[in-house]
Short mmCIF file of C-alpha atoms in Angstrom, two decimals:
data_model
loop_
_atom_site.label_atom_id
_atom_site.label_comp_id
_atom_site.label_asym_id
_atom_site.label_seq_id
_atom_site.Cartn_x
_atom_site.Cartn_y
_atom_site.Cartn_z
CA MET O 1 91.11 122.18 38.09
CA LYS O 2 92.28 119.72 40.76
CA LYS O 3 95.17 122.02 41.70
CA PHE O 4 92.79 124.94 42.11
CA LEU O 5 90.53 122.93 44.46
CA LYS O 6 93.51 121.78 46.55
CA VAL O 7 94.79 125.35 46.89
CA ALA O 8 91.31 126.62 47.80
CA MET O 9 90.90 123.91 50.45
CA VAL O 10 94.34 124.60 51.98
CA LEU O 11 93.62 128.35 52.13
CA THR O 12 90.22 127.70 53.73
CA VAL O 13 91.76 125.47 56.41
CA ILE O 14 94.48 128.05 57.17
CA PHE O 15 91.88 130.80 57.42
CA LEU O 16 89.67 128.78 59.79
CA LEU O 17 92.58 127.81 62.05
CA GLY O 18 93.76 131.41 62.21
CA ALA O 19 90.30 132.70 63.10
CA CYS O 20 89.84 130.16 65.89
CA GLY O 21 93.19 130.98 67.49
CA LYS O 22 92.52 134.70 67.61
CA THR O 23 89.21 134.27 69.46
CA ASN O 24 90.85 132.26 72.24
CA ASP O 25 93.71 134.75 72.62
CA ASP O 26 91.26 137.67 72.95
CA LYS O 27 89.32 135.88 75.70
CA LYS O 28 92.50 135.04 77.64
CA GLU O 29 93.61 138.68 77.47
CA GLN O 30 90.24 139.90 78.80
CA ASP O 31 90.16 137.38 81.66
CA ALA O 32 93.78 137.95 82.69
CA GLY O 33 93.62 141.74 82.57
CA MET O 34 90.89 142.55 85.10
CA LYS O 35 92.14 143.81 88.44
CA VAL O 36 90.36 145.57 91.28
CA THR O 37 91.47 147.02 94.59
CA ILE O 38 89.73 146.02 97.82
CA ILE O 39 90.18 148.28 100.88
CA LEU O 40 88.96 147.25 104.33
CA LYS O 41 88.29 149.84 107.07
CA GLU O 42 86.95 149.80 110.59
CA GLU O 43 85.93 153.09 112.19
CA ASP O 44 87.44 154.80 109.11
CA LYS O 45 90.91 153.28 109.79
CA GLN O 46 92.26 151.12 106.98
CA PHE O 47 93.41 147.69 108.12
CA ASP O 48 93.87 145.90 104.78
CA LYS O 49 94.27 146.65 101.09
CA LYS O 50 94.62 144.11 98.27
CA GLU O 51 94.81 144.30 94.50
CA VAL O 52 93.11 141.17 93.20
CA LYS O 53 92.49 139.60 89.81
CA VAL O 54 88.86 139.05 88.86
CA LYS O 55 87.14 137.19 86.08
CA LYS O 56 84.62 138.79 83.79
CA ASP O 57 81.09 138.47 85.23
CA GLU O 58 82.39 137.65 88.73
CA SER O 59 80.33 139.16 91.54
CA LEU O 60 81.82 141.15 94.39
CA GLN O 61 80.53 138.46 96.78
CA THR O 62 82.57 135.79 95.00
CA VAL O 63 85.67 137.98 94.94
CA MET O 64 85.37 138.61 98.67
CA GLU O 65 84.91 134.91 99.49
CA THR O 66 87.90 134.00 97.31
CA ASN O 67 90.30 136.58 98.79
CA PHE O 68 89.17 137.07 102.42
CA LYS O 69 87.71 135.07 105.30
CA VAL O 70 84.06 136.09 104.99
CA GLU O 71 81.29 135.33 107.48
CA MET O 72 77.67 135.50 106.39
CA ASP O 73 74.39 136.25 108.15
CA LYS O 74 71.64 135.13 105.79
CA ASP O 75 72.55 136.85 102.50
CA PHE O 76 74.70 139.61 104.01
CA ILE O 77 78.38 139.81 104.85
CA SER O 78 78.64 140.04 108.64
CA GLY O 79 82.37 139.58 109.06
CA ILE O 80 85.55 140.05 107.06
CA ASP O 81 88.87 138.66 108.31
CA GLY O 82 87.62 138.50 111.91
CA HIS O 83 86.13 142.01 111.98
CA LEU O 84 82.48 141.37 112.84
CA GLN O 85 79.30 143.42 112.73
CA ASP O 86 77.71 144.27 116.07
CA ALA O 87 73.96 144.88 115.94
CA LYS O 88 73.87 146.03 119.61
CA ALA O 89 76.44 148.73 118.84
CA SER O 90 74.83 149.43 115.41
CA LYS O 91 78.10 148.60 113.59
CA TYR O 92 77.56 147.21 110.11
CA TRP O 93 79.57 146.49 106.97
CA LEU O 94 78.83 148.78 104.01
CA TYR O 95 80.67 149.00 100.72
CA ASP O 96 81.18 151.54 97.99
CA VAL O 97 82.69 151.24 94.53
CA ASN O 98 84.75 154.15 93.22
CA GLY O 99 83.29 156.37 95.97
CA LYS O 100 79.63 155.57 95.23
CA GLN O 101 77.38 153.21 97.18
CA PRO O 102 75.66 150.74 94.82
CA GLU O 103 71.95 150.05 95.19
CA VAL O 104 72.45 146.25 95.16
CA GLY O 105 74.08 143.74 97.46
CA ALA O 106 77.55 142.30 96.87
CA VAL O 107 76.10 139.13 95.33
CA GLU O 108 74.43 141.22 92.61
CA TYR O 109 77.30 143.66 91.96
CA PHE O 110 79.63 142.77 89.09
CA LEU O 111 83.05 144.38 89.05
CA LYS O 112 84.82 146.18 86.23
CA ASP O 113 88.53 146.48 85.57
CA GLY O 114 90.13 149.12 87.80
CA ASP O 115 87.29 149.36 90.34
CA ILE O 116 88.21 150.40 93.87
CA VAL O 117 85.95 148.74 96.43
CA THR O 118 85.98 150.06 99.99
CA TRP O 119 84.35 148.03 102.76
CA THR O 120 83.76 150.02 105.96
CA LEU O 121 82.64 148.70 109.35
CA ASN O 122 81.14 151.76 111.04
CA LYS O 123 78.45 152.69 113.49
CA LEU O 124 75.29 153.79 111.70
#
């Protein structure tokens, strides 16, 4: 009976250790695998393009601040890498994701693996 209990305990410990290790590996794979492409344009001319790694549940705002020099005006991006909005000339930054313009600001938009984000500074 004692041998049976020892074997059962050893098998339980091995099972628990194996289950814990797999969970951590899955999370690392998910976090490491997310990449998006950021394209920057002014007057429809591309001036920068980067493929960047992103974490799950990371907003576009955070990704931009991490990978570019971003200037803010209240809660809106007003400049990216020295390319600034100009209210007098009606030039503003707008973004789209995979060719569609989201209905939320960059701080509320959460990226998915493979997204292509295009920021355009154009006259409206």
